[in-house]
Amino acid sequence: MLQFISICSGSSGNCYYLLKDGYGLLIDLGISFRKFKQHFSNYGLPLAQIQAILVTHDHTDHVKGVPQLSIDFRLPVYTSKLVHTSMMRNHYLSKKVPAAQQNPYERGDAPLQLGPFEIRSFAVPHDSADNNGYVIRVEEKCIVVMTDIGHFTPEMEQAAGEATHLIIESNYDEEMLAHSSYPPRLQRRIRGERGHISNAETGRFLAQHLNPERIRQVWLCHLSAENNQPAKALATVTEALEEAGYAPGLPGGLKVDPLPRQTPTLLQTL
Ligand SMILES: [Zn+2]
Ligand SMILES: [Zn+2]
């Protein structure tokens, strides 16, 4: 049985969890370890089942709790060398991942086998030291994670086409951002080639690059608190998918769900 839960998603913290036959794989941990422990105990999830931590990039909303979890449970952390190095220099992190637990995994390396999960990474353009997307194969499923997306690349198109389950950023509504209180410089950073991606851009990308024979579930992640609303993200993406012939929301159709920012989803069986 393969299970998934999103613990949190957005600029105040990101954390996703995959569990297969007692092997837990954590993807990012961008909230405090204390908060994380609370969520896990509320859901009756044993921390001892976590076997490894996979990190996308070095921004604090993705790594805040990583060092403490790695120290307390002697857990290996996997990400590219650039991200490891930048985490060591991140002064928002009072604790550091112990050297023995820092496992470099680079794009183009042979697939990483972590328990039942076979993993490879791809580049995602963003204004961090580096940013990794992941293709995670387990059972006959393929879970793809791409977040904090400045713009889409052919490699990301290919990864999306492999997905049966896709976690993808849908950061902002273009109109809400244009009318927001954000200063123009910050708006430009968000819209920029190394910033974040809008609902409309994500909708167009999904309509073109998902494989209708494979895809079953899309989770929209990293929604902005100020410049987006779950209903807007869902409506924009759904409209693009419907135009491309998908039937999101209908029985047997593709499932699309925005992930809540602060509260965990239910633990769901994939
Ligand atoms: Zn982020
Ligand atoms: Zn980021």
Short mmCIF file of C-alpha atoms and ligand atoms in Angstrom, two decimals:
data_model
loop_
_atom_site.label_atom_id
_atom_site.label_comp_id
_atom_site.label_asym_id
_atom_site.label_seq_id
_atom_site.Cartn_x
_atom_site.Cartn_y
_atom_site.Cartn_z
CA MET A 1 0.00 0.00 0.00
CA LEU A 2 1.30 3.44 -0.98
CA GLN A 3 0.13 6.43 1.05
CA PHE A 4 0.57 10.18 0.68
CA ILE A 5 0.01 13.14 2.96
CA SER A 6 0.77 16.81 2.47
CA ILE A 7 1.71 18.29 5.85
CA CYS A 8 1.92 21.90 4.62
CA SER A 9 2.44 23.74 1.34
CA GLY A 10 3.38 27.37 0.67
CA SER A 11 5.79 30.11 1.64
CA SER A 12 5.28 29.41 5.36
CA GLY A 13 6.44 25.82 4.96
CA ASN A 14 6.39 22.82 2.65
CA CYS A 15 6.41 19.14 3.57
CA TYR A 16 5.14 16.03 1.79
CA TYR A 17 5.31 12.42 2.91
CA LEU A 18 5.15 9.11 1.05
CA LEU A 19 4.77 5.85 2.96
CA LYS A 20 5.11 2.41 1.42
CA ASP A 21 5.05 -0.78 3.53
CA GLY A 22 6.49 0.96 6.59
CA TYR A 23 9.15 2.90 4.62
CA GLY A 24 8.59 6.64 4.98
CA LEU A 25 10.12 9.14 2.56
CA LEU A 26 9.86 12.81 3.54
CA ILE A 27 10.09 15.47 0.83
CA ASP A 28 11.18 18.85 2.27
CA LEU A 29 10.55 19.96 5.85
CA GLY A 30 10.04 23.72 5.91
CA ILE A 31 8.38 24.11 9.31
CA SER A 32 9.92 23.79 12.76
CA PHE A 33 10.65 20.27 13.96
CA ARG A 34 8.37 20.92 16.96
CA LYS A 35 5.37 21.77 14.72
CA PHE A 36 6.14 18.84 12.48
CA LYS A 37 6.22 16.40 15.40
CA GLN A 38 2.83 17.73 16.53
CA HIS A 39 1.28 17.12 13.08
CA PHE A 40 2.72 13.60 12.93
CA SER A 41 1.41 12.68 16.36
CA ASN A 42 -2.05 14.19 15.57
CA TYR A 43 -2.26 11.84 12.60
CA GLY A 44 -0.89 8.84 14.49
CA LEU A 45 2.09 8.69 12.15
CA PRO A 46 5.19 7.22 13.84
CA LEU A 47 8.28 9.38 13.28
CA ALA A 48 10.38 6.19 13.43
CA GLN A 49 8.95 5.17 10.03
CA ILE A 50 10.75 8.06 8.30
CA GLN A 51 13.82 6.55 6.64
CA ALA A 52 15.12 9.38 4.47
CA ILE A 53 14.65 13.07 3.65
CA LEU A 54 14.66 14.33 0.07
CA VAL A 55 15.18 18.10 -0.35
CA THR A 56 14.18 20.21 -3.37
CA HIS A 57 16.10 23.40 -2.56
CA ASP A 58 17.73 25.47 0.14
CA HIS A 59 15.05 28.11 0.83
CA THR A 60 14.02 28.08 4.49
CA ASP A 61 10.35 27.30 3.70
CA HIS A 62 11.65 23.91 2.45
CA VAL A 63 14.40 23.08 4.95
CA LYS A 64 13.69 24.74 8.32
CA GLY A 65 13.17 21.48 10.25
CA VAL A 66 15.49 19.24 8.22
CA PRO A 67 18.66 19.50 10.40
CA GLN A 68 16.87 18.73 13.69
CA LEU A 69 15.00 15.74 12.23
CA SER A 70 18.21 14.43 10.69
CA ILE A 71 20.09 14.83 14.00
CA ASP A 72 17.42 13.35 16.29
CA PHE A 73 16.58 10.35 14.09
CA ARG A 74 19.96 9.91 12.37
CA LEU A 75 18.33 10.31 8.99
CA PRO A 76 20.16 10.66 5.68
CA VAL A 77 19.38 13.79 3.65
CA TYR A 78 19.48 13.56 -0.14
CA THR A 79 19.82 16.55 -2.46
CA SER A 80 22.33 18.12 -4.84
CA LYS A 81 25.72 19.25 -3.52
CA LEU A 82 24.84 22.91 -4.20
CA VAL A 83 21.78 22.64 -1.96
CA HIS A 84 23.75 20.86 0.81
CA THR A 85 26.41 23.58 0.72
CA SER A 86 23.86 26.38 0.76
CA MET A 87 22.00 24.77 3.71
CA MET A 88 25.28 24.78 5.66
CA ARG A 89 25.57 28.54 5.00
CA ASN A 90 21.89 29.34 5.67
CA HIS A 91 22.00 31.41 8.87
CA TYR A 92 18.26 30.91 9.39
CA LEU A 93 19.14 27.30 10.25
CA SER A 94 20.58 27.25 13.78
CA LYS A 95 21.32 23.50 13.49
CA LYS A 96 23.06 21.88 10.53
CA VAL A 97 22.68 18.48 8.92
CA PRO A 98 25.58 16.33 10.25
CA ALA A 99 28.27 15.77 7.59
CA ALA A 100 27.75 12.00 7.73
CA GLN A 101 24.06 12.45 6.80
CA GLN A 102 24.68 14.73 3.80
CA ASN A 103 24.21 12.59 0.73
CA PRO A 104 24.83 14.37 -2.58
CA TYR A 105 22.56 13.30 -5.41
CA GLU A 106 23.06 15.08 -8.73
CA ARG A 107 21.00 15.34 -11.90
CA GLY A 108 22.12 12.66 -14.33
CA ASP A 109 23.34 10.29 -11.58
CA ALA A 110 22.07 6.71 -11.70
CA PRO A 111 18.62 6.49 -10.11
CA LEU A 112 18.65 6.67 -6.34
CA GLN A 113 17.09 3.63 -4.68
CA LEU A 114 15.64 4.44 -1.27
CA GLY A 115 13.74 1.43 0.06
CA PRO A 116 10.91 0.83 -2.43
CA PHE A 117 11.36 4.23 -4.10
CA GLU A 118 13.41 4.70 -7.28
CA ILE A 119 14.22 8.37 -7.68
CA ARG A 120 15.80 10.67 -10.23
CA SER A 121 16.04 14.44 -10.26
CA PHE A 122 15.68 17.20 -12.84
CA ALA A 123 16.44 20.93 -12.78
CA VAL A 124 13.76 23.47 -11.85
CA PRO A 125 14.68 27.14 -12.53
CA HIS A 126 14.39 29.26 -9.35
CA ASP A 127 16.32 31.91 -7.42
CA SER A 128 17.84 29.45 -4.92
CA ALA A 129 21.38 28.01 -5.05
CA ASP A 130 19.83 25.12 -6.98
CA ASN A 131 16.38 23.52 -7.26
CA ASN A 132 15.55 19.88 -7.88
CA GLY A 133 12.38 18.31 -9.17
CA TYR A 134 11.94 14.60 -8.50
CA VAL A 135 10.51 11.63 -10.40
CA ILE A 136 9.70 8.95 -7.84
CA ARG A 137 8.77 5.47 -9.07
CA VAL A 138 7.10 3.01 -6.73
CA GLU A 139 4.78 0.09 -7.54
CA GLU A 140 3.46 0.98 -11.03
CA LYS A 141 3.09 4.60 -9.99
CA CYS A 142 5.18 7.64 -10.75
CA ILE A 143 4.99 10.58 -8.37
CA VAL A 144 6.53 13.77 -9.75
CA VAL A 145 7.33 16.81 -7.61
CA MET A 146 8.06 20.25 -9.14
CA THR A 147 7.80 23.35 -6.98
CA ASP A 148 9.13 26.92 -6.85
CA ILE A 149 9.11 27.15 -10.63
CA GLY A 150 10.55 30.23 -12.38
CA HIS A 151 9.63 28.86 -15.78
CA PHE A 152 9.01 25.52 -17.46
CA THR A 153 11.69 23.62 -19.39
CA PRO A 154 11.57 20.67 -21.83
CA GLU A 155 12.94 18.42 -19.07
CA MET A 156 10.02 19.39 -16.85
CA GLU A 157 7.58 18.72 -19.71
CA GLN A 158 9.00 15.22 -20.03
CA ALA A 159 8.78 14.58 -16.27
CA ALA A 160 5.13 15.75 -16.20
CA GLY A 161 4.36 13.32 -19.03
CA GLU A 162 5.63 10.42 -16.93
CA ALA A 163 3.54 11.29 -13.86
CA THR A 164 0.62 9.29 -12.56
CA HIS A 165 0.56 11.70 -9.60
CA LEU A 166 1.93 15.22 -9.94
CA ILE A 167 2.67 17.81 -7.26
CA ILE A 168 3.10 21.11 -9.12
CA GLU A 169 3.30 24.74 -8.08
CA SER A 170 0.38 27.07 -8.86
CA ASN A 171 1.64 30.12 -7.00
CA TYR A 172 -0.37 33.18 -7.94
CA ASP A 173 -3.37 34.55 -9.76
CA GLU A 174 -2.06 37.08 -12.31
CA GLU A 175 -4.73 39.69 -11.58
CA MET A 176 -4.44 39.38 -7.80
CA LEU A 177 -0.66 39.85 -8.02
CA ALA A 178 -1.04 42.89 -10.31
CA HIS A 179 -3.43 44.50 -7.81
CA SER A 180 -1.60 43.38 -4.68
CA SER A 181 0.18 45.57 -2.15
CA TYR A 182 3.49 44.02 -3.21
CA PRO A 183 5.98 46.63 -4.46
CA PRO A 184 6.74 46.42 -8.21
CA ARG A 185 10.22 44.99 -7.55
CA LEU A 186 8.82 42.05 -5.57
CA GLN A 187 6.09 41.51 -8.19
CA ARG A 188 8.81 41.33 -10.85
CA ARG A 189 10.77 38.81 -8.76
CA ILE A 190 7.71 36.57 -8.42
CA ARG A 191 6.85 36.77 -12.14
CA GLY A 192 10.49 36.46 -13.18
CA GLU A 193 12.25 33.59 -14.95
CA ARG A 194 13.60 32.43 -11.58
CA GLY A 195 10.61 33.26 -9.38
CA HIS A 196 7.27 31.50 -9.23
CA ILE A 197 4.56 30.33 -11.63
CA SER A 198 0.97 31.54 -12.07
CA ASN A 199 -2.25 29.51 -12.10
CA ALA A 200 -2.71 30.25 -15.82
CA GLU A 201 0.85 29.15 -16.71
CA THR A 202 0.44 25.94 -14.72
CA GLY A 203 -2.94 25.29 -16.36
CA ARG A 204 -1.46 25.69 -19.87
CA PHE A 205 1.52 23.49 -18.99
CA LEU A 206 -0.70 20.70 -17.63
CA ALA A 207 -3.09 20.84 -20.61
CA GLN A 208 -0.15 20.34 -22.98
CA HIS A 209 2.20 17.99 -21.21
CA LEU A 210 0.31 15.52 -19.02
CA ASN A 211 -0.13 12.07 -20.47
CA PRO A 212 -3.90 11.36 -20.41
CA GLU A 213 -3.18 7.61 -20.35
CA ARG A 214 -1.13 7.92 -17.17
CA ILE A 215 -2.14 10.90 -15.06
CA ARG A 216 -4.61 10.28 -12.22
CA GLN A 217 -4.02 13.06 -9.70
CA VAL A 218 -2.67 16.60 -9.77
CA TRP A 219 -1.98 18.43 -6.51
CA LEU A 220 -1.54 22.21 -6.85
CA CYS A 221 1.09 23.29 -4.34
CA HIS A 222 2.78 26.42 -2.94
CA LEU A 223 -0.28 28.68 -3.37
CA SER A 224 0.44 32.26 -2.32
CA ALA A 225 -1.49 33.47 0.74
CA GLU A 226 -1.69 37.05 -0.56
CA ASN A 227 -2.01 36.57 -4.31
CA ASN A 228 -4.05 33.42 -4.73
CA GLN A 229 -7.08 31.52 -3.48
CA PRO A 230 -7.52 27.74 -3.66
CA ALA A 231 -10.82 28.16 -5.56
CA LYS A 232 -9.17 30.47 -8.14
CA ALA A 233 -6.21 28.13 -8.69
CA LEU A 234 -8.54 25.18 -9.08
CA ALA A 235 -10.92 27.01 -11.46
CA THR A 236 -8.10 28.31 -13.70
CA VAL A 237 -6.37 24.94 -13.96
CA THR A 238 -9.65 23.04 -14.38
CA GLU A 239 -10.71 25.30 -17.25
CA ALA A 240 -7.42 24.73 -19.09
CA LEU A 241 -7.69 20.98 -18.58
CA GLU A 242 -11.31 20.88 -19.76
CA GLU A 243 -10.36 22.72 -22.94
CA ALA A 244 -7.75 20.01 -23.50
CA GLY A 245 -10.39 17.28 -23.21
CA TYR A 246 -9.88 16.21 -19.60
CA ALA A 247 -12.84 15.74 -17.28
CA PRO A 248 -11.44 16.88 -13.94
CA GLY A 249 -13.73 16.25 -11.00
CA LEU A 250 -15.94 13.74 -12.84
CA PRO A 251 -16.03 10.11 -11.68
CA GLY A 252 -13.13 8.29 -13.28
CA GLY A 253 -11.67 11.58 -14.44
CA LEU A 254 -8.45 13.26 -13.46
CA LYS A 255 -8.43 14.49 -9.86
CA VAL A 256 -7.14 18.01 -9.20
CA ASP A 257 -6.78 19.36 -5.67
CA PRO A 258 -5.13 22.49 -4.29
CA LEU A 259 -3.02 21.66 -1.21
CA PRO A 260 -3.80 23.60 1.96
CA ARG A 261 -1.10 25.95 3.19
CA GLN A 262 -1.09 25.27 6.91
CA THR A 263 -3.09 22.15 7.57
CA PRO A 264 -2.28 18.57 6.61
CA THR A 265 -4.46 16.76 4.09
CA LEU A 266 -5.89 13.37 4.98
CA LEU A 267 -3.52 10.46 4.66
CA GLN A 268 -4.60 9.05 1.32
CA THR A 269 -3.94 5.74 -0.35
CA LEU A 270 -2.71 6.15 -3.91
ZN ZN B 1 9.12 27.80 -1.48
ZN ZN B 2 11.97 28.72 -3.07
#
